[in-house]
Amino acid sequence: MKIIGFNGSNRKNGNTSKLLESVLKGSASLGAEIKLINLYDLNFKGCYSCFNCKKRDGEKYGRCSIHDDLEPIFKDIENADGIVLASPVYYRSVSGEMKSFLERLLFPYVTYTTPPVSLFPKRIKIGFVYTMNNTEHEMRENGIDKNLSVFEMVAQWAFGPVDKLYCFDTFQFNDYSKVVADRFDPVKKAKQRDEIFPTDCKKAYDMGIRLTQS
Ligand SMILES: Cc1cc2nc3c(=O)[nH]c(=O)nc-3n(C[C@H](O)[C@H](O)[C@H](O)COP(=O)(O)O)c2cc1C
């Protein structure tokens, strides 16, 4: 059993990183081989729209033809049993790094046919983890869940069943008095960090277990 986690946040000690680590710990608790990849450490861009992955009888049909840091990672994913895609919400969607990664990851595997068919060689489980400043109510009011569901839908077509976890009202700054951010109540934020976030980490850990179970 092999589970690979992708971190779409640059903050290696931030909310997204901690939740992703919890997912992977959950998977490791059942003996899975785990790997964490920080997208911000890699050199890559989003989809070039070259369509090499769609060319009839093409050498690269169903595969991304770009040679960069993602090339070995896509090969590795073909040997995985599950992947976790963790991202902060930026402007009501995933972070730019995660979006570029998802463009490259998903587009080659899903055919432009009706209905779409997956060219990925097997079915694997997918976990999405999202962290955001918004509350659950604000997330739905702002349509963030709808925006994110686009990636979930395509990931389900390409790979298999999707599991997801939202983490709301996250603690963003180590010291709220040092930033201009009057919109946020530091006491409420600290309470979220101390009381709610540990529960979210437990939920993430449980997702890791689910991803590993057959
Ligand atoms: C560029 C940028 C855009 C953001 N946009 C949103 C947003 O649209 N909605 C939201 O709820 N939070 C937004 N946030 C807040 C982050 O999603 C939130 O703080 C997240 O938990 C940060 O994750 P991290 O601790 O892993 O960096 C934004 C943060 C940044 C830096």
Short mmCIF file of C-alpha atoms and ligand atoms in Angstrom, two decimals:
data_model
loop_
_atom_site.label_atom_id
_atom_site.label_comp_id
_atom_site.label_asym_id
_atom_site.label_seq_id
_atom_site.Cartn_x
_atom_site.Cartn_y
_atom_site.Cartn_z
CA MET A 1 0.00 0.00 0.00
CA LYS A 2 1.44 3.36 -1.03
CA ILE A 3 -0.09 6.77 -0.30
CA ILE A 4 1.36 10.01 -1.69
CA GLY A 5 0.40 13.40 -0.26
CA PHE A 6 0.74 16.68 -2.13
CA ASN A 7 0.98 19.94 -0.23
CA GLY A 8 -0.36 23.00 -2.04
CA SER A 9 0.76 25.42 0.68
CA ASN A 10 4.15 27.04 1.00
CA ARG A 11 3.87 27.10 4.80
CA LYS A 12 5.54 23.87 5.92
CA ASN A 13 4.26 24.32 9.46
CA GLY A 14 0.88 25.73 8.47
CA ASN A 15 -2.63 24.36 8.69
CA THR A 16 -2.57 22.52 5.37
CA SER A 17 0.81 20.89 6.07
CA LYS A 18 -0.25 19.73 9.52
CA LEU A 19 -3.49 18.21 8.24
CA LEU A 20 -1.71 16.49 5.36
CA GLU A 21 0.85 15.07 7.79
CA SER A 22 -2.04 13.76 9.91
CA VAL A 23 -3.60 12.04 6.89
CA LEU A 24 -0.27 10.38 6.10
CA LYS A 25 0.23 9.35 9.73
CA GLY A 26 -3.18 7.68 9.62
CA SER A 27 -2.16 5.75 6.49
CA ALA A 28 1.21 4.83 8.02
CA SER A 29 -0.56 3.50 11.14
CA LEU A 30 -1.92 0.70 8.94
CA GLY A 31 1.51 0.04 7.47
CA ALA A 32 1.21 2.07 4.27
CA GLU A 33 4.32 3.44 2.64
CA ILE A 34 3.87 7.21 2.68
CA LYS A 35 5.43 10.10 0.81
CA LEU A 36 4.90 13.87 1.19
CA ILE A 37 5.60 16.17 -1.74
CA ASN A 38 5.65 19.94 -1.29
CA LEU A 39 4.52 21.44 -4.58
CA TYR A 40 6.24 24.76 -3.79
CA ASP A 41 9.61 22.93 -3.80
CA LEU A 42 9.14 21.73 -7.37
CA ASN A 43 9.86 23.34 -10.70
CA PHE A 44 6.78 23.06 -12.90
CA LYS A 45 4.06 25.04 -14.63
CA GLY A 46 0.39 24.37 -15.36
CA CYS A 47 -0.92 22.62 -18.50
CA TYR A 48 0.66 23.91 -21.76
CA SER A 49 -2.45 22.93 -23.72
CA CYS A 50 -0.17 21.16 -26.23
CA PHE A 51 -2.71 18.31 -26.56
CA ASN A 52 0.05 15.70 -26.98
CA CYS A 53 -1.87 13.67 -24.39
CA LYS A 54 -4.93 13.65 -26.68
CA LYS A 55 -3.28 12.83 -30.06
CA ARG A 56 -4.81 9.78 -31.73
CA ASP A 57 -2.15 6.99 -31.77
CA GLY A 58 0.24 9.55 -30.25
CA GLU A 59 3.32 8.38 -28.40
CA LYS A 60 2.20 10.40 -25.39
CA TYR A 61 -1.53 9.61 -25.57
CA GLY A 62 -2.94 9.60 -22.04
CA ARG A 63 0.33 10.90 -20.57
CA CYS A 64 1.76 14.37 -20.00
CA SER A 65 4.63 15.03 -22.42
CA ILE A 66 6.24 17.90 -20.48
CA HIS A 67 9.70 17.14 -19.07
CA ASP A 68 9.95 18.79 -15.68
CA ASP A 69 9.83 17.89 -11.97
CA LEU A 70 6.35 16.40 -12.35
CA GLU A 71 7.44 13.73 -14.86
CA PRO A 72 8.81 11.23 -12.26
CA ILE A 73 5.98 12.11 -9.88
CA PHE A 74 3.30 11.12 -12.40
CA LYS A 75 5.10 7.77 -12.84
CA ASP A 76 5.14 7.34 -9.06
CA ILE A 77 1.40 8.02 -8.84
CA GLU A 78 0.80 5.07 -11.19
CA ASN A 79 2.34 2.86 -8.47
CA ALA A 80 0.31 4.42 -5.65
CA ASP A 81 -2.88 3.14 -4.05
CA GLY A 82 -4.06 6.56 -2.97
CA ILE A 83 -3.16 10.22 -3.24
CA VAL A 84 -3.98 13.16 -0.99
CA LEU A 85 -4.35 16.65 -2.40
CA ALA A 86 -4.13 19.28 0.34
CA SER A 87 -4.51 22.98 -0.35
CA PRO A 88 -5.30 26.26 1.33
CA VAL A 89 -8.21 28.10 -0.26
CA TYR A 90 -6.90 31.07 -2.24
CA TYR A 91 -9.48 33.34 -3.83
CA ARG A 92 -12.22 30.79 -3.35
CA SER A 93 -10.37 27.94 -5.00
CA VAL A 94 -7.22 25.87 -4.49
CA SER A 95 -3.82 27.61 -4.42
CA GLY A 96 -2.18 28.45 -7.74
CA GLU A 97 0.44 25.71 -7.27
CA MET A 98 -2.23 23.12 -6.58
CA LYS A 99 -4.31 24.26 -9.55
CA SER A 100 -1.31 24.03 -11.90
CA PHE A 101 -0.57 20.58 -10.50
CA LEU A 102 -4.17 19.43 -10.95
CA GLU A 103 -4.29 20.69 -14.54
CA ARG A 104 -1.22 18.62 -15.35
CA LEU A 105 -2.27 15.58 -13.31
CA LEU A 106 -5.88 15.26 -14.45
CA PHE A 107 -6.04 16.42 -18.04
CA PRO A 108 -4.08 13.57 -19.71
CA TYR A 109 -6.08 10.83 -18.00
CA VAL A 110 -9.62 11.98 -18.83
CA THR A 111 -10.75 11.59 -22.43
CA TYR A 112 -12.69 14.18 -24.39
CA THR A 113 -15.41 11.61 -25.08
CA THR A 114 -19.03 11.29 -24.01
CA PRO A 115 -19.01 9.89 -21.42
CA PRO A 116 -15.43 10.66 -20.37
CA VAL A 117 -13.24 7.60 -19.87
CA SER A 118 -10.21 7.31 -17.61
CA LEU A 119 -6.86 6.36 -19.14
CA PHE A 120 -5.28 5.90 -15.71
CA PRO A 121 -4.28 2.21 -15.48
CA LYS A 122 -6.22 1.39 -12.29
CA ARG A 123 -8.64 2.78 -9.69
CA ILE A 124 -7.11 4.44 -6.63
CA LYS A 125 -8.53 6.48 -3.75
CA ILE A 126 -8.28 10.26 -3.60
CA GLY A 127 -8.40 12.51 -0.56
CA PHE A 128 -8.89 16.26 -0.74
CA VAL A 129 -8.03 18.45 2.26
CA TYR A 130 -8.88 22.15 2.20
CA THR A 131 -8.10 24.84 4.77
CA MET A 132 -9.63 28.31 4.74
CA ASN A 133 -10.31 31.46 6.72
CA ASN A 134 -14.03 31.27 6.01
CA THR A 135 -16.52 29.53 8.27
CA GLU A 136 -18.56 26.67 6.84
CA HIS A 137 -21.50 29.02 6.29
CA GLU A 138 -19.30 31.55 4.45
CA MET A 139 -17.76 28.78 2.36
CA ARG A 140 -21.19 27.74 1.07
CA GLU A 141 -22.38 31.35 0.70
CA ASN A 142 -19.25 32.17 -1.33
CA GLY A 143 -19.63 29.07 -3.51
CA ILE A 144 -16.19 27.76 -2.53
CA ASP A 145 -17.46 24.19 -2.12
CA LYS A 146 -18.88 24.39 -5.68
CA ASN A 147 -15.57 25.66 -7.08
CA LEU A 148 -13.66 22.88 -5.34
CA SER A 149 -16.13 20.23 -6.48
CA VAL A 150 -14.93 20.68 -10.08
CA PHE A 151 -11.54 19.17 -9.18
CA GLU A 152 -13.21 16.45 -7.11
CA MET A 153 -15.47 15.47 -10.02
CA VAL A 154 -12.62 15.21 -12.52
CA ALA A 155 -10.40 13.40 -9.98
CA GLN A 156 -13.20 10.89 -9.48
CA TRP A 157 -13.44 10.30 -13.22
CA ALA A 158 -9.68 9.94 -13.55
CA PHE A 159 -8.78 7.95 -10.45
CA GLY A 160 -11.62 6.73 -8.27
CA PRO A 161 -13.59 7.50 -5.11
CA VAL A 162 -13.06 10.88 -3.49
CA ASP A 163 -12.93 11.61 0.23
CA LYS A 164 -12.73 15.22 1.47
CA LEU A 165 -12.13 17.30 4.56
CA TYR A 166 -12.71 21.02 5.04
CA CYS A 167 -10.98 22.93 7.82
CA PHE A 168 -12.56 26.32 8.57
CA ASP A 169 -11.67 29.59 10.27
CA THR A 170 -7.97 28.71 10.39
CA PHE A 171 -5.32 30.33 12.57
CA GLN A 172 -3.23 32.29 10.07
CA PHE A 173 -0.74 34.52 11.91
CA ASN A 174 1.51 33.56 14.84
CA ASP A 175 0.90 37.00 16.34
CA TYR A 176 -2.28 38.77 15.22
CA SER A 177 -1.14 42.02 16.90
CA LYS A 178 1.72 42.30 14.38
CA VAL A 179 -0.47 42.30 11.27
CA VAL A 180 -3.16 44.60 9.95
CA ALA A 181 -6.08 42.21 10.05
CA ASP A 182 -8.81 43.76 12.20
CA ARG A 183 -11.37 41.55 10.51
CA PHE A 184 -10.26 38.64 12.67
CA ASP A 185 -10.76 38.20 16.39
CA PRO A 186 -7.42 36.83 17.71
CA VAL A 187 -9.07 35.26 20.76
CA LYS A 188 -11.59 33.41 18.59
CA LYS A 189 -8.81 32.34 16.23
CA ALA A 190 -6.67 31.01 19.10
CA LYS A 191 -9.71 29.09 20.37
CA GLN A 192 -10.15 27.55 16.92
CA ARG A 193 -6.46 26.58 16.86
CA ASP A 194 -6.56 25.04 20.36
CA GLU A 195 -10.00 23.42 20.34
CA ILE A 196 -11.21 22.76 16.78
CA PHE A 197 -7.99 22.22 14.85
CA PRO A 198 -6.92 19.15 16.88
CA THR A 199 -10.31 17.59 16.02
CA ASP A 200 -9.68 18.34 12.35
CA CYS A 201 -6.27 16.66 12.64
CA LYS A 202 -8.02 13.59 14.05
CA LYS A 203 -10.48 13.67 11.11
CA ALA A 204 -7.49 13.92 8.76
CA TYR A 205 -5.85 10.94 10.49
CA ASP A 206 -9.08 8.96 10.02
CA MET A 207 -9.10 9.87 6.33
CA GLY A 208 -5.59 8.42 6.11
CA ILE A 209 -6.91 5.20 7.56
CA ARG A 210 -9.85 5.12 5.13
CA LEU A 211 -7.53 5.70 2.17
CA THR A 212 -5.50 2.68 3.19
CA GLN A 213 -8.36 0.29 3.83
CA SER A 214 -9.51 -1.83 0.88
C1 LIG B 1 -3.47 34.68 -1.32
C2 LIG B 1 -4.47 34.22 -0.31
C3 LIG B 1 -5.80 34.13 -0.66
C4 LIG B 1 -6.74 33.66 0.25
N1 LIG B 1 -8.05 33.54 -0.13
C5 LIG B 1 -8.95 33.02 0.74
C6 LIG B 1 -10.31 32.85 0.35
O1 LIG B 1 -10.72 33.19 -0.76
N2 LIG B 1 -11.17 32.32 1.26
C7 LIG B 1 -10.77 31.91 2.50
O2 LIG B 1 -11.60 31.42 3.27
N3 LIG B 1 -9.48 32.04 2.89
C8 LIG B 1 -8.56 32.58 2.05
N4 LIG B 1 -7.26 32.70 2.43
C9 LIG B 1 -6.83 32.18 3.76
C10 LIG B 1 -6.22 30.79 3.71
O3 LIG B 1 -6.98 29.90 2.93
C11 LIG B 1 -6.12 30.16 5.10
O4 LIG B 1 -5.46 31.01 5.97
C12 LIG B 1 -5.43 28.82 5.02
O5 LIG B 1 -5.78 28.04 6.14
C13 LIG B 1 -3.92 28.95 4.98
O6 LIG B 1 -3.35 27.67 4.96
P1 LIG B 1 -1.84 27.43 5.46
O7 LIG B 1 -1.83 27.66 6.95
O8 LIG B 1 -1.57 26.03 5.11
O9 LIG B 1 -0.98 28.38 4.73
C14 LIG B 1 -6.32 33.24 1.55
C15 LIG B 1 -4.96 33.35 1.90
C16 LIG B 1 -4.05 33.84 0.99
C17 LIG B 1 -2.58 33.95 1.40
#
